[in-house]
Each structure stands twice: as C-alpha cells, then as structure tokens.
mmCIF file of C-alpha atoms and ligand atoms in Angstrom:
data_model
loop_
_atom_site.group_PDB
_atom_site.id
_atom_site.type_symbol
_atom_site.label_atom_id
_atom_site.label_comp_id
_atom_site.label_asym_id
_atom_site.label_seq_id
_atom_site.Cartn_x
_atom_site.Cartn_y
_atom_site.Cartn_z
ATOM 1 C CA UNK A 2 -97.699 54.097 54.931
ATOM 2 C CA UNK A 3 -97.819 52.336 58.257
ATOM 3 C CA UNK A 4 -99.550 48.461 57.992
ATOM 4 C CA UNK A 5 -99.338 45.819 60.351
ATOM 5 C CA UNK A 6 -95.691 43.760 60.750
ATOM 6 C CA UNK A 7 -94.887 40.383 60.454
ATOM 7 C CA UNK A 8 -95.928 40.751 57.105
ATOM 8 C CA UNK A 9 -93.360 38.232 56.167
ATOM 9 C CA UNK A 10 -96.334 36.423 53.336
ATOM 10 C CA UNK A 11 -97.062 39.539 51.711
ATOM 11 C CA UNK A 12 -93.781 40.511 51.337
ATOM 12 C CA UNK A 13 -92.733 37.362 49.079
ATOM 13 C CA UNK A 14 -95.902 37.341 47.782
ATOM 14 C CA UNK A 15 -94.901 41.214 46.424
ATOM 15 C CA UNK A 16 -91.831 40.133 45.499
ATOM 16 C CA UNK A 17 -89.541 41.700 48.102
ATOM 17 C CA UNK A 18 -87.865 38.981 49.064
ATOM 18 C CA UNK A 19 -86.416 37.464 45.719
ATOM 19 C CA UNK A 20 -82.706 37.160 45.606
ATOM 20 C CA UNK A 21 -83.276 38.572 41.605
ATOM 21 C CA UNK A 22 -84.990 41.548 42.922
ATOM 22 C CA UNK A 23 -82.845 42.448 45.938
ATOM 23 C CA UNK A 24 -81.419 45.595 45.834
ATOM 24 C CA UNK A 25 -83.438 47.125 43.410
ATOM 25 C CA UNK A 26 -85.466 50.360 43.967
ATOM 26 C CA UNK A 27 -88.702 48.385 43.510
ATOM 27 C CA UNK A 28 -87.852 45.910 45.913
ATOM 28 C CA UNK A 29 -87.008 48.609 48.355
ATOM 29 C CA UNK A 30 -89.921 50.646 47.918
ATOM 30 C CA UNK A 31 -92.180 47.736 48.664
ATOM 31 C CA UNK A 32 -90.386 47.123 51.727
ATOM 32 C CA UNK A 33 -90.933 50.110 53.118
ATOM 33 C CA UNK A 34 -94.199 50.413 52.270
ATOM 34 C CA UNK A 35 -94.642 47.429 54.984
ATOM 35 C CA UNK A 36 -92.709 48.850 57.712
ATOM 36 C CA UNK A 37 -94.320 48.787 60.981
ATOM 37 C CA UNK A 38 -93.155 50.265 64.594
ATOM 38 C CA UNK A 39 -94.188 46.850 66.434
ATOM 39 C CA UNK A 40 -91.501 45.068 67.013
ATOM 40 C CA UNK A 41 -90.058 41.768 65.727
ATOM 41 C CA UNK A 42 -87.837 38.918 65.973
ATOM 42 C CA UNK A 43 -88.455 37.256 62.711
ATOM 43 C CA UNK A 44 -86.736 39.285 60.622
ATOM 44 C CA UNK A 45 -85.344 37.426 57.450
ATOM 45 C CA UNK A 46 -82.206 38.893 56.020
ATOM 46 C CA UNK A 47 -83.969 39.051 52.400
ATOM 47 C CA UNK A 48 -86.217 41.699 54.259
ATOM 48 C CA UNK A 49 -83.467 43.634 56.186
ATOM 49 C CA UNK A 50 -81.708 43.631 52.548
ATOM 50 C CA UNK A 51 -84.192 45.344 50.993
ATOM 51 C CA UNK A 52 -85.042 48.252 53.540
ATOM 52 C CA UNK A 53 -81.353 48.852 53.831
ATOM 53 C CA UNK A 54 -80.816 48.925 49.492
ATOM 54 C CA UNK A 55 -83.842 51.280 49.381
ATOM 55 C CA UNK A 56 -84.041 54.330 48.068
ATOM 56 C CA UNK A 57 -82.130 56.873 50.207
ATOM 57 C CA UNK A 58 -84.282 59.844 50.692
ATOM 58 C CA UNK A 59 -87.451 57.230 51.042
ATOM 59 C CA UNK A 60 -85.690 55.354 53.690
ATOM 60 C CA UNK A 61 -85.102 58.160 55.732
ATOM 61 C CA UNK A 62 -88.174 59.103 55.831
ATOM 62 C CA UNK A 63 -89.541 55.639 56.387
ATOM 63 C CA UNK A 64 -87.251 55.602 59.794
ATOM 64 C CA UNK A 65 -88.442 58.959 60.144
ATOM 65 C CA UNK A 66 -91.666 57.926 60.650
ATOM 66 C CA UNK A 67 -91.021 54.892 62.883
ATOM 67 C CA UNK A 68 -88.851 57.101 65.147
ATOM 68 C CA UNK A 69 -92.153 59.314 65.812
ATOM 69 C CA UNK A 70 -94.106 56.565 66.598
ATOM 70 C CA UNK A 71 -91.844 54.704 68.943
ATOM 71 C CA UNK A 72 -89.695 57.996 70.540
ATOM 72 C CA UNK A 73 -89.758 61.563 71.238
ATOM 73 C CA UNK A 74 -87.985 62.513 67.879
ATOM 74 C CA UNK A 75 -87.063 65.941 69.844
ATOM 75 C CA UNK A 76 -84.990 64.389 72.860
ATOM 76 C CA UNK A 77 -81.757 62.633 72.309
ATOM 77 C CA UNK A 78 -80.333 60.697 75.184
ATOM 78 C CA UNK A 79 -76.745 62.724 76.267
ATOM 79 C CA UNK A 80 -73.953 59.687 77.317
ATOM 80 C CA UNK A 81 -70.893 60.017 78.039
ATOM 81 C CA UNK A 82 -68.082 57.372 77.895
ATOM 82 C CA UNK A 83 -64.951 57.131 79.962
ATOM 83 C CA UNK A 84 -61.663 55.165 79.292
ATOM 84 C CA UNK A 85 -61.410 53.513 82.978
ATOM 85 C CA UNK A 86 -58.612 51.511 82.252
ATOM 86 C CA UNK A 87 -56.878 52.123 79.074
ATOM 87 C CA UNK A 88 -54.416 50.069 76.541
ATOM 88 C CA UNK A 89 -51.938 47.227 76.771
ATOM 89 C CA UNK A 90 -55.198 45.006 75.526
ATOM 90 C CA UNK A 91 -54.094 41.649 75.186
ATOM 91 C CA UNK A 92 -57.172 41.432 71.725
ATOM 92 C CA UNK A 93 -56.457 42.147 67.992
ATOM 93 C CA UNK A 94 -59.476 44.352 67.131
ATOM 94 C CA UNK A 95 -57.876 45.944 64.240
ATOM 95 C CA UNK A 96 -59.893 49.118 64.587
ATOM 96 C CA UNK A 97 -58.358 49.568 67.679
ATOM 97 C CA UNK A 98 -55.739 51.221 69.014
ATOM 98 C CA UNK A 99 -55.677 50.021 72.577
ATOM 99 C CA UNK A 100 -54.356 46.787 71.595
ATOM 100 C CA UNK A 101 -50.737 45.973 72.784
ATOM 101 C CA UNK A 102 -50.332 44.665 69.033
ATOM 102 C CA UNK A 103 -50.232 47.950 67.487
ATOM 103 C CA UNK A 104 -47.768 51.080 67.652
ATOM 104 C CA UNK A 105 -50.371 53.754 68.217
ATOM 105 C CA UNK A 106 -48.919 55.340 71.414
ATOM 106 C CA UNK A 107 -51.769 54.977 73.434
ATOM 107 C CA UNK A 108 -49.888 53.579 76.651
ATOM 108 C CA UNK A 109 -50.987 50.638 78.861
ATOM 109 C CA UNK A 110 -52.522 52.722 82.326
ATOM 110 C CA UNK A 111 -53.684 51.351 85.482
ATOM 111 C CA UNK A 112 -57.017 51.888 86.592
ATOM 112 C CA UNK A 113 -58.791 54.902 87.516
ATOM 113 C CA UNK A 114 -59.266 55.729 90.940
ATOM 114 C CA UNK A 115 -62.637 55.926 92.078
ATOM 115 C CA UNK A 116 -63.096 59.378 93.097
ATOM 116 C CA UNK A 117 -61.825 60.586 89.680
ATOM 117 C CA UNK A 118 -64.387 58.163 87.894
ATOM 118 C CA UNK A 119 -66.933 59.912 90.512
ATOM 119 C CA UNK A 120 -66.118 63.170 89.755
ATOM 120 C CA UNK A 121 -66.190 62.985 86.070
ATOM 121 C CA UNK A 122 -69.399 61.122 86.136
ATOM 122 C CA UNK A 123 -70.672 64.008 88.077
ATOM 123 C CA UNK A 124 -69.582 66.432 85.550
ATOM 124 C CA UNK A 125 -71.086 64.581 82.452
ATOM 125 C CA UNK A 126 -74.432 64.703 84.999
ATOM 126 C CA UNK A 127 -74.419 68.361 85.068
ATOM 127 C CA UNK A 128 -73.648 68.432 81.310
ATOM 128 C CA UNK A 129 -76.861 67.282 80.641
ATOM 129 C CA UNK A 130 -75.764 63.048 80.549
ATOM 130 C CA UNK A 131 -78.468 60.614 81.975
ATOM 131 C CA UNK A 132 -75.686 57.544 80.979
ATOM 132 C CA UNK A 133 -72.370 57.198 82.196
ATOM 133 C CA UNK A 134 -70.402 54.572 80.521
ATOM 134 C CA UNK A 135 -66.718 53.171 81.276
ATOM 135 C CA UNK A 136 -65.000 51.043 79.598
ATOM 136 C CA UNK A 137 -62.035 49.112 80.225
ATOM 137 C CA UNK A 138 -59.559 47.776 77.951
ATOM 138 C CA UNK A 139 -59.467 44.285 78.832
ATOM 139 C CA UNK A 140 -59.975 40.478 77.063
ATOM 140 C CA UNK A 141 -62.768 39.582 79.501
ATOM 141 C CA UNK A 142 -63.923 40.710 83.510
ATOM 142 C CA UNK A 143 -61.956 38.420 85.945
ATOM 143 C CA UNK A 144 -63.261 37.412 89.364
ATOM 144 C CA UNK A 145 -60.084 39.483 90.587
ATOM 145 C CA UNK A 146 -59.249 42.357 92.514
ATOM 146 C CA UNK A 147 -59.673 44.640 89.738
ATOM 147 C CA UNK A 148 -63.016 43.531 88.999
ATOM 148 C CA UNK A 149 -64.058 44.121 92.835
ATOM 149 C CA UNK A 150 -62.611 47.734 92.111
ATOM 150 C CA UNK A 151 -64.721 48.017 89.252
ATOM 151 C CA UNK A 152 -68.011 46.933 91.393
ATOM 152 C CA UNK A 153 -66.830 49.911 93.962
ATOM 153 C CA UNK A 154 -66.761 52.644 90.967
ATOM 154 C CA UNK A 155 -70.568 51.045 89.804
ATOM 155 C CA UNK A 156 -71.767 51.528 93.073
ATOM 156 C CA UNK A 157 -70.258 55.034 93.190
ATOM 157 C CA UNK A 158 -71.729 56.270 89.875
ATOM 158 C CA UNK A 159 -74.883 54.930 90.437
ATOM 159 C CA UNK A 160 -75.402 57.103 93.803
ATOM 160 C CA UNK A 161 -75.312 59.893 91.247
ATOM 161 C CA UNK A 162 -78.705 58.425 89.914
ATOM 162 C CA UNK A 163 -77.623 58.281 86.275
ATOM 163 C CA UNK A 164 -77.304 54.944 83.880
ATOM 164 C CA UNK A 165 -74.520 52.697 84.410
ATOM 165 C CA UNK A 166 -73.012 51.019 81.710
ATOM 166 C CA UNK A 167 -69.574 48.994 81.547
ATOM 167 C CA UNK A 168 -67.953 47.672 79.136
ATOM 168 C CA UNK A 169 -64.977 45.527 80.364
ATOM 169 C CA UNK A 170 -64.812 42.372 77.113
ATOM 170 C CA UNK A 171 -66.455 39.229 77.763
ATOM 171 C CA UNK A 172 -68.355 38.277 80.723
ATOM 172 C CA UNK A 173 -69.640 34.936 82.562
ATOM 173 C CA UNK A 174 -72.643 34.599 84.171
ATOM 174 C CA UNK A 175 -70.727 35.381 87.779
ATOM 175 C CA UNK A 176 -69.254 38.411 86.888
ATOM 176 C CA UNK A 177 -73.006 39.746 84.993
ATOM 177 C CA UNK A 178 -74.580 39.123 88.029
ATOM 178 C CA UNK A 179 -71.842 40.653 90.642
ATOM 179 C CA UNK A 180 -72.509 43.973 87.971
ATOM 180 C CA UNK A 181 -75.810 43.926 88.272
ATOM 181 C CA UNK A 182 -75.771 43.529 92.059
ATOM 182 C CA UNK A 183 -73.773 46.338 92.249
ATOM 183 C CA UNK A 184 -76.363 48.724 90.323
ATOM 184 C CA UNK A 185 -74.981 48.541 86.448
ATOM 185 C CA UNK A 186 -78.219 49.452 84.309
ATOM 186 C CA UNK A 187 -76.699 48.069 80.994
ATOM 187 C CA UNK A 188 -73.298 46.372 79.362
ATOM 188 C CA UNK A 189 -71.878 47.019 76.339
ATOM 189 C CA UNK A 190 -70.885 44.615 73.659
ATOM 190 C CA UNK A 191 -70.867 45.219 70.631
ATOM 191 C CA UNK A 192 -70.647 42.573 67.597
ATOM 192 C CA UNK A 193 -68.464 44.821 65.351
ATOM 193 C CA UNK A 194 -69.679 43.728 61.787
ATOM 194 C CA UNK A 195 -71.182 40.533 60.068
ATOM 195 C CA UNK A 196 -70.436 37.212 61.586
ATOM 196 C CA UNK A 197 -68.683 35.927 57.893
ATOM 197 C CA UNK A 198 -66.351 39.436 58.165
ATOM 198 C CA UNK A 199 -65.847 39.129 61.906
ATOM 199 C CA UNK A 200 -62.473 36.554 61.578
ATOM 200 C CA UNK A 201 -61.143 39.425 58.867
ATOM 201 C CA UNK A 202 -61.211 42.063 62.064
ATOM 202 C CA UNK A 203 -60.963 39.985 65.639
ATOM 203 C CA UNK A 204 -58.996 36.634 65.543
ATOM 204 C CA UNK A 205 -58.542 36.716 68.988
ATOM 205 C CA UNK A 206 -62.101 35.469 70.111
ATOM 206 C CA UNK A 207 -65.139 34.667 67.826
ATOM 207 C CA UNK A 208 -68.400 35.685 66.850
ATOM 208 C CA UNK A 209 -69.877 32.800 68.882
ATOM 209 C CA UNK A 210 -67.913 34.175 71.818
ATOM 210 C CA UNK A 211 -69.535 37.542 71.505
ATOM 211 C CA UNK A 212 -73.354 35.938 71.840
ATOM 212 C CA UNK A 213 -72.620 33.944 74.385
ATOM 213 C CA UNK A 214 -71.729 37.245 76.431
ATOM 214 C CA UNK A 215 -74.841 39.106 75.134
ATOM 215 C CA UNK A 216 -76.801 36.058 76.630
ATOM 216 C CA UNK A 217 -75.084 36.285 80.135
ATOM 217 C CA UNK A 218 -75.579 40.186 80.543
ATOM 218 C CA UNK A 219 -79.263 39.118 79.181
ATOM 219 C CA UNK A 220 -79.602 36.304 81.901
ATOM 220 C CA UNK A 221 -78.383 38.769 84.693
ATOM 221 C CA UNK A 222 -80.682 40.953 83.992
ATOM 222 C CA UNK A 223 -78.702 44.031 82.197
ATOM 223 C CA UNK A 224 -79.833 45.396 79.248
ATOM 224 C CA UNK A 225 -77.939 44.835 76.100
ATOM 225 C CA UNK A 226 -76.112 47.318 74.179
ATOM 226 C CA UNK A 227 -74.985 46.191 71.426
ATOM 227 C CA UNK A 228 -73.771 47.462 68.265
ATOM 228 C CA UNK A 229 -71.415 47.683 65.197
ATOM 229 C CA UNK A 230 -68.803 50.161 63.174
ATOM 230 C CA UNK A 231 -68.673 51.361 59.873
ATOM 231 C CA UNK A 232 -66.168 51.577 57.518
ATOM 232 C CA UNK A 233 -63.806 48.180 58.625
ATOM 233 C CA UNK A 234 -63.320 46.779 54.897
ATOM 234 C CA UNK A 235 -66.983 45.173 54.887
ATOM 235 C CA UNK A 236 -69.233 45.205 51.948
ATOM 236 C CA UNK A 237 -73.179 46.297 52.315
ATOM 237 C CA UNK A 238 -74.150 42.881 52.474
ATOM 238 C CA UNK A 239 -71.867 42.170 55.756
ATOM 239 C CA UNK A 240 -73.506 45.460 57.374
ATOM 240 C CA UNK A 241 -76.980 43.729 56.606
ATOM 241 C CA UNK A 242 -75.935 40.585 57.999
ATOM 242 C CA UNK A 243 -74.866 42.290 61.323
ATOM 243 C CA UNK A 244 -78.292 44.266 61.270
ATOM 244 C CA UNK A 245 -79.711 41.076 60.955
ATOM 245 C CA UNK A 246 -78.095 39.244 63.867
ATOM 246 C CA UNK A 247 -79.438 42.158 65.710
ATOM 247 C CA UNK A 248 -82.532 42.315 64.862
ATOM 248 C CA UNK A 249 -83.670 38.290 65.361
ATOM 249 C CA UNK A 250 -81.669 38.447 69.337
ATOM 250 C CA UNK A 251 -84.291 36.996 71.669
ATOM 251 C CA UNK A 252 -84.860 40.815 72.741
ATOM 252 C CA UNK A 253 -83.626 43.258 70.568
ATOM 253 C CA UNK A 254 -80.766 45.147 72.064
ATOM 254 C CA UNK A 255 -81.947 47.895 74.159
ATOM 255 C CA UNK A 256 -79.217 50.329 73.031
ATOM 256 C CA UNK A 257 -77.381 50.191 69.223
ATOM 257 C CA UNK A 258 -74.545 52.321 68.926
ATOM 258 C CA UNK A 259 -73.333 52.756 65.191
ATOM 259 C CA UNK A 260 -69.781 53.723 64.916
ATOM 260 C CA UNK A 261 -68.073 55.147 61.938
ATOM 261 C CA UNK A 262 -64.581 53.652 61.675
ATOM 262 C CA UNK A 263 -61.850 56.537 63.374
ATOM 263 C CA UNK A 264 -59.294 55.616 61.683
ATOM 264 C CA UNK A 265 -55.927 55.625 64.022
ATOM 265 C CA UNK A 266 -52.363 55.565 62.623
ATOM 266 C CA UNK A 267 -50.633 52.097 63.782
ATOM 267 C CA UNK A 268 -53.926 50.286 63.852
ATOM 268 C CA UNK A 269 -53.956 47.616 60.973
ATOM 269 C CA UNK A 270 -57.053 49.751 59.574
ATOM 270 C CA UNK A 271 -55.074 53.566 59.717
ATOM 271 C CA UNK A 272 -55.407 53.613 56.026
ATOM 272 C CA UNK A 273 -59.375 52.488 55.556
ATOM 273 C CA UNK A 274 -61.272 55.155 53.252
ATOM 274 C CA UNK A 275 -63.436 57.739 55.290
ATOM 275 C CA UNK A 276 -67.158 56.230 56.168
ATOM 276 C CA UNK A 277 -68.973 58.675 53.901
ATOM 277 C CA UNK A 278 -72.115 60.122 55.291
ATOM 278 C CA UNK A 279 -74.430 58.075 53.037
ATOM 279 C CA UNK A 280 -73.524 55.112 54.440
ATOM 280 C CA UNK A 281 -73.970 55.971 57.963
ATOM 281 C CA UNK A 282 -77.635 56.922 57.316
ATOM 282 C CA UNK A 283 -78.246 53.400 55.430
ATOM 283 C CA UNK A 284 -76.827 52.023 58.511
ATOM 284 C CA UNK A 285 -79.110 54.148 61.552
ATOM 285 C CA UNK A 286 -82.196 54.533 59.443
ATOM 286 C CA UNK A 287 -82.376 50.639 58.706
ATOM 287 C CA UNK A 288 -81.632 49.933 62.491
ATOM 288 C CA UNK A 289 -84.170 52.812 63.638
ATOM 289 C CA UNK A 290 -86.563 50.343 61.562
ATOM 290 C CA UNK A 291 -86.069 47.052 61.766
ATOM 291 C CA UNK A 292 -85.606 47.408 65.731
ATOM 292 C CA UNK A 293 -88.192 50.166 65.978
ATOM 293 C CA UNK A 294 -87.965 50.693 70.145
ATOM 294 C CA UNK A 295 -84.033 50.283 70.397
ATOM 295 C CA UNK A 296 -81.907 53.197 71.387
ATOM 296 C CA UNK A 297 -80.088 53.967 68.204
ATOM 297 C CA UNK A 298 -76.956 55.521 69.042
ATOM 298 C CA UNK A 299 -75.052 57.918 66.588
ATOM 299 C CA UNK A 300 -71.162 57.049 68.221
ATOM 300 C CA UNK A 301 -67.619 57.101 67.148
ATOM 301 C CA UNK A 302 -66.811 59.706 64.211
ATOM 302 C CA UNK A 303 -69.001 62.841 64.955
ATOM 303 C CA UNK A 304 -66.274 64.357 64.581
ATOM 304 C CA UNK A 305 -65.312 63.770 61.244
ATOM 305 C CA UNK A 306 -69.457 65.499 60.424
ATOM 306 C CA UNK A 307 -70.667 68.987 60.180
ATOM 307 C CA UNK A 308 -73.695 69.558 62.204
ATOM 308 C CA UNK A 309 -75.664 69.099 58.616
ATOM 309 C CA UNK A 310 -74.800 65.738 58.425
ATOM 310 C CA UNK A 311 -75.609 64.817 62.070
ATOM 311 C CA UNK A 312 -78.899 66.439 61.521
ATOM 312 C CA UNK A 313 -79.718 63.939 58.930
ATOM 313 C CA UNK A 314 -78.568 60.935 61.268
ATOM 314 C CA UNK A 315 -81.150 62.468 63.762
ATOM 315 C CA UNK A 316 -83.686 62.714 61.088
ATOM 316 C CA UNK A 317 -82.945 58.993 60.281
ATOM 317 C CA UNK A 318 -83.463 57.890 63.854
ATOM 318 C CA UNK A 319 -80.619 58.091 65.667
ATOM 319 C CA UNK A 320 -81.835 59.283 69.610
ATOM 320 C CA UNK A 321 -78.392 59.172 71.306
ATOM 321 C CA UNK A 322 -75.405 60.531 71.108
ATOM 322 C CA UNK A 323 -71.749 60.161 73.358
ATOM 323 C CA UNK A 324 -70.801 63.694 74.613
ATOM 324 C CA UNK A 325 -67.054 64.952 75.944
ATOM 325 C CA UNK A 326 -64.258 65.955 73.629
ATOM 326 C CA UNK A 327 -63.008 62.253 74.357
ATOM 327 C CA UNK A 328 -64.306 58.648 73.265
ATOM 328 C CA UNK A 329 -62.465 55.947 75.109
ATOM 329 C CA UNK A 330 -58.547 57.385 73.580
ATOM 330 C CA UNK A 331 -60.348 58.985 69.785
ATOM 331 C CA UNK A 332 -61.526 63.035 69.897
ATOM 332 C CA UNK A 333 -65.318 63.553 69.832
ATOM 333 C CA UNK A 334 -66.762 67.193 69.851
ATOM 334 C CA UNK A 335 -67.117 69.023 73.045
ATOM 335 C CA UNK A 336 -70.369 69.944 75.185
ATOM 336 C CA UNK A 337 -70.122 73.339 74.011
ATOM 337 C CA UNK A 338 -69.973 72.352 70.765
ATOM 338 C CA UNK A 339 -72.763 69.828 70.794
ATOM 339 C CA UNK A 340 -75.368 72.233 72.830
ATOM 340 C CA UNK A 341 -74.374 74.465 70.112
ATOM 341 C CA UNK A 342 -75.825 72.054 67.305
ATOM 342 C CA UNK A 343 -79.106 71.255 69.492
ATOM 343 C CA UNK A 344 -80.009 74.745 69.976
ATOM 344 C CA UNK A 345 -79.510 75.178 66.267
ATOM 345 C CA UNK A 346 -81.636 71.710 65.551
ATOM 346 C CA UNK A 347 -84.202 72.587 68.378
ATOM 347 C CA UNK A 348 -83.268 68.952 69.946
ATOM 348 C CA UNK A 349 -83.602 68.937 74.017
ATOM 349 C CA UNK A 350 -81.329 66.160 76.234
ATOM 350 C CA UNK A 351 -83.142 63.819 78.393
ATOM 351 C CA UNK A 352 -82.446 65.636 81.196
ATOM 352 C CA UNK A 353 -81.718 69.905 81.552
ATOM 353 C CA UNK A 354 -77.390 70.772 81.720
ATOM 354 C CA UNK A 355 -76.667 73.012 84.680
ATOM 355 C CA UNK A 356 -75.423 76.447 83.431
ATOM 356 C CA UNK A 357 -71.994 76.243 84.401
ATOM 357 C CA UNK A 358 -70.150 72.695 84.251
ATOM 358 C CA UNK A 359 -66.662 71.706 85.228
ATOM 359 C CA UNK A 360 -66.158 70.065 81.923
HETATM 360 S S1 SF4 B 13 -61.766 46.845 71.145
HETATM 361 FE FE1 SF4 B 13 -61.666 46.258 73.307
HETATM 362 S S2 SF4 B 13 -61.083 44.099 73.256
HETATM 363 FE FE2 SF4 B 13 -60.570 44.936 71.223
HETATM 364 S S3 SF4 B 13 -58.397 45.576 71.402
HETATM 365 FE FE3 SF4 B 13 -59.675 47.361 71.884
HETATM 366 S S4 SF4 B 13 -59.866 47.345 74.107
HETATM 367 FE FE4 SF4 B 13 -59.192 45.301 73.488
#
C-alpha cells in the first residue's frame, strides 16, 4: 500500500490526475494506492480531488493507515474551548451567531475575568484536557487594554502547564508576538471553506486577509491551527479547494479542526441541511492524508453523532476532540459523556482525568 510521496509523475502518468477521470472510482483507487505518511507541500488540487472522490470505505482505511504511521491511533488529544468574550461581533460570518447582525440571542458580554478563565482552565486540566483554548468574539486583536487583559489570562493558563491557544480574529505581527511572549502555544484561524465560496459566507474581510494572519502567527512563532466547517452551502469541489489551500501552506497547519455546520436559528444559515456523516469522514480522512502529521480535529457538531459515527471519524484520523457541554455559545457533549464513548472505543486522552472534577 504505502510507496514513496511526491509521486506527482506517476500519478499523471496513471492517469489520476485527468480532469476526465476525476472523481471516478478508478481515479480514486489509484490515488490511494500512492499515499504516503511523509509530508508535502506540493500537493496539486487534481490529486487532493481524487483521494477525497475515492471510494468511501477504501479511503478510510487509506487514512487509517497513515494515522498509524504518523500518531498513536489510541490517544486523542482532550481540548477544551472557552467563550472569553462573547457576541456583539462587529463580522458577518453567516454560520455564526455571535455576530451583532443576526437575532440569535446570544448577548454582547464583557470579558471574562481572569480568575474565572483560571479556574475553568483548571477544571478542563483535571478533566483530562492538555489544550485550553479561548476565544473571543472580536474583528481583529487591538494593541488596547483589552488585549493587555488577554496577555494576563495567557500568562495565567499557561502556569497550569497546559496548551494555550487564542483565538481573538485577525492579528498583526505586534500583537502575534506580544501572544507569544506571553506563553500562547498556538492561534486559531480558521479559513472556513474554499477561497471562490469564502465571499458567499464572510464579506466582511477576505480570504487574502485570513493568510496574511496565518503568516503573522507563523512569523511569531505560534503554531497554526487552522481549519474549516462543513455543511455552509459549498459543493465537494469548494471543500477540496480549502483542503488544498491547506495542504500547500509553507508548513502545514499544526492543528485542523473540521467543523460540521451547527446550525443556529437567526444566523443567515439556520435553515442549511444537516452535514450527514458521510461527508464529514470525506472531509477528516482526506485531511488525515494529505497532511499526514497535522492534528486533525473532530469539532463543532458531535453532538448532532452517536458514538458510532464518531468512532468512524476516529477510525478516519481524526486525533482530537473539544470537550465541555459548551463550544464557544453551541452545546457539545459533556465529559461524562465523552469518557463514556472512550471507555467503550478503548481510546486513552493525552494525559489521565482526575477522578472527581468540578466540571
Ligand atoms: S466567527 Fe468570529 S469573526 Fe465571525 S462573527 Fe463569529 S465571532 Fe465574529
């Protein structure tokens, strides 16, 4: 199965890369066939094409394999994400419904205070989270006062020896390097969908805007996590190009969450078909392959899927997951519920939960 990437020359040589020939079984059988767990940049969307219109079943195991050789296919990272600052976003993300646009009744709050960002960072720790996320609802980080608040609660969280991620909207290079001063391990930014679907979801800043942060959090030092959601309106080919913009980043991102669509009454995308289960596996077991080391991160809409179908995302190659009965303002299953499902799966977190947690 497993023969040496960058394989670009067989693969049109074979055929895999015709525009006739994309999407067919055939073409996605011979793509697979040439998967490798090195890494690489030169992905050309032809390629990611035909991995991602492969045969199901085959692709999953394809990822399958490439998750064993790059990971411990029995741990899956625990993170947990916290609203820090919620609503009354100034953005039209039309997914989202902590933009001041949209009648959702998630109210505009003020910032957490420190010690409760502290103490539920310590919780998710004895949980069984090595990554404590917090994200703020804002257009971009400002050098302001808020901001220096923000560099208090990083320094906080990070005494508790866990991962620090923000995600706070764009970022210059001044503000990626005060976060990385003050101990943040990675940022979070995630392209959404395909650059040629992006103006149908976000007109408020572009595509370009969204790479240019990527490259500052890159520049500062950070790693990159970086992702996309599900279910938005886009066809196949949009999730491929997104996959692909991904995939050919200088460095691919260290962390790729993949988000089914939660679809929230009031938000311009309340009425969007449920992200079926199929599509989320295309979607992980294409990323587990074409960026073999990344952190593939099974996110928004766990909810919405039986322990079943989670199992399969493992078995695709998702290694993460976000834990607490809250994402940001949407419901995700609880702790109990989740240690529930990796006894069951015989999964193990990165790190051992405490037997009694506050959460
Ligand atoms: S996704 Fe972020 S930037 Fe967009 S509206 Fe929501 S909080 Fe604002």
């Amino acid at each position: 199965m497993r023969q040496s990437c960058g394989s670009q020359a067989l693969l049109e040589n074979q055929g895999a890369s015709t525009t006739d020939e994309i999407g067919s079984d055939a073409a996605g059988l011979r793509a697979l066939n040439m998967v490798s767990a090195v890494p690489r940049m030169d992905w050309k969307k032809e390629e990611i094409a035909a991995i991602f219109n492969a045969p199901l079943l085959e692709l999953i195991f394809a990822a399958a394999k490439v998750h064993r050789e790059c990971h411990d296919s029995t741990a899956v990272q625990q993170c947990t994400l916290l609203s820090i600052k919620t609503g009354g976003c100034s953005e039209d993300c039309s997914y989202c419904p902590q933009s001041a646009r949209y009648d959702t009744g998630v109210k505009a709050e003020k910032l957490l205070d420190p010690e409760a960002v502290y103490a539920a960072a310590q919780c998710a720790k004895n949980a069984g989270s090595t990554r404590f996320c917090m994200g703020a609802a804002w257009r971009e980080a400002r050098d302001n006062n808020q901001f220096d608040q923000v560099l208090d609660i990083v320094r906080k969280v990070k005494s508790l020896d866990m991962e620090v991620c923000v995600t706070l909207g764009m970022l210059g290079p001044d503000e990626a390097r005060r976060l990385k001063e003050a101990g943040v391990t990675a940022y979070n930014h995630n392209l959404d969908t395909g650059e040629e679907f992006y103006d149908k979801i976000i007109t408020t800043r572009t595509y370009q805007d969204r790479l240019d942060t990527i490259n500052n959090v890159r520049d500062a030092g950070m790693s990159v996590c970086c992702g996309g959601i599900v279910g938005l309106g886009e066809t196949p080919a949009d999730r491929v190009d997104l996959l692909h913009t991904l995939a050919t980043m200088r460095e691919h991102p260290e962390s790729v969450p993949v988000n089914a669509l939660v679809r929230v009454e009031g938000t311009p995308l309340a009425d969007q078909p449920q992200v079926e289960i199929w599509e989320m596996l295309r979607m992980i077991a294409t990323a587990r392959i074409v960026m073999p080391r990344a952190r593939v991160r099974l996110s928004a809409g766990r909810l919405q899927m039986s322990h079943a179908e989670q199992a399969l995302c493992f078995l695709a190659g998702a290694s993460s997951i976000f834990t607490g009965e809250k994402l940001l303002t949407t419901g995700n299953p609880g702790y109990d519920e989740d240690r529930e499902m990796f006894q069951i799966l015989g999964l193990k977190t990165l790190s051992t939960p405490k037997e009694s947690t506050c959460c």
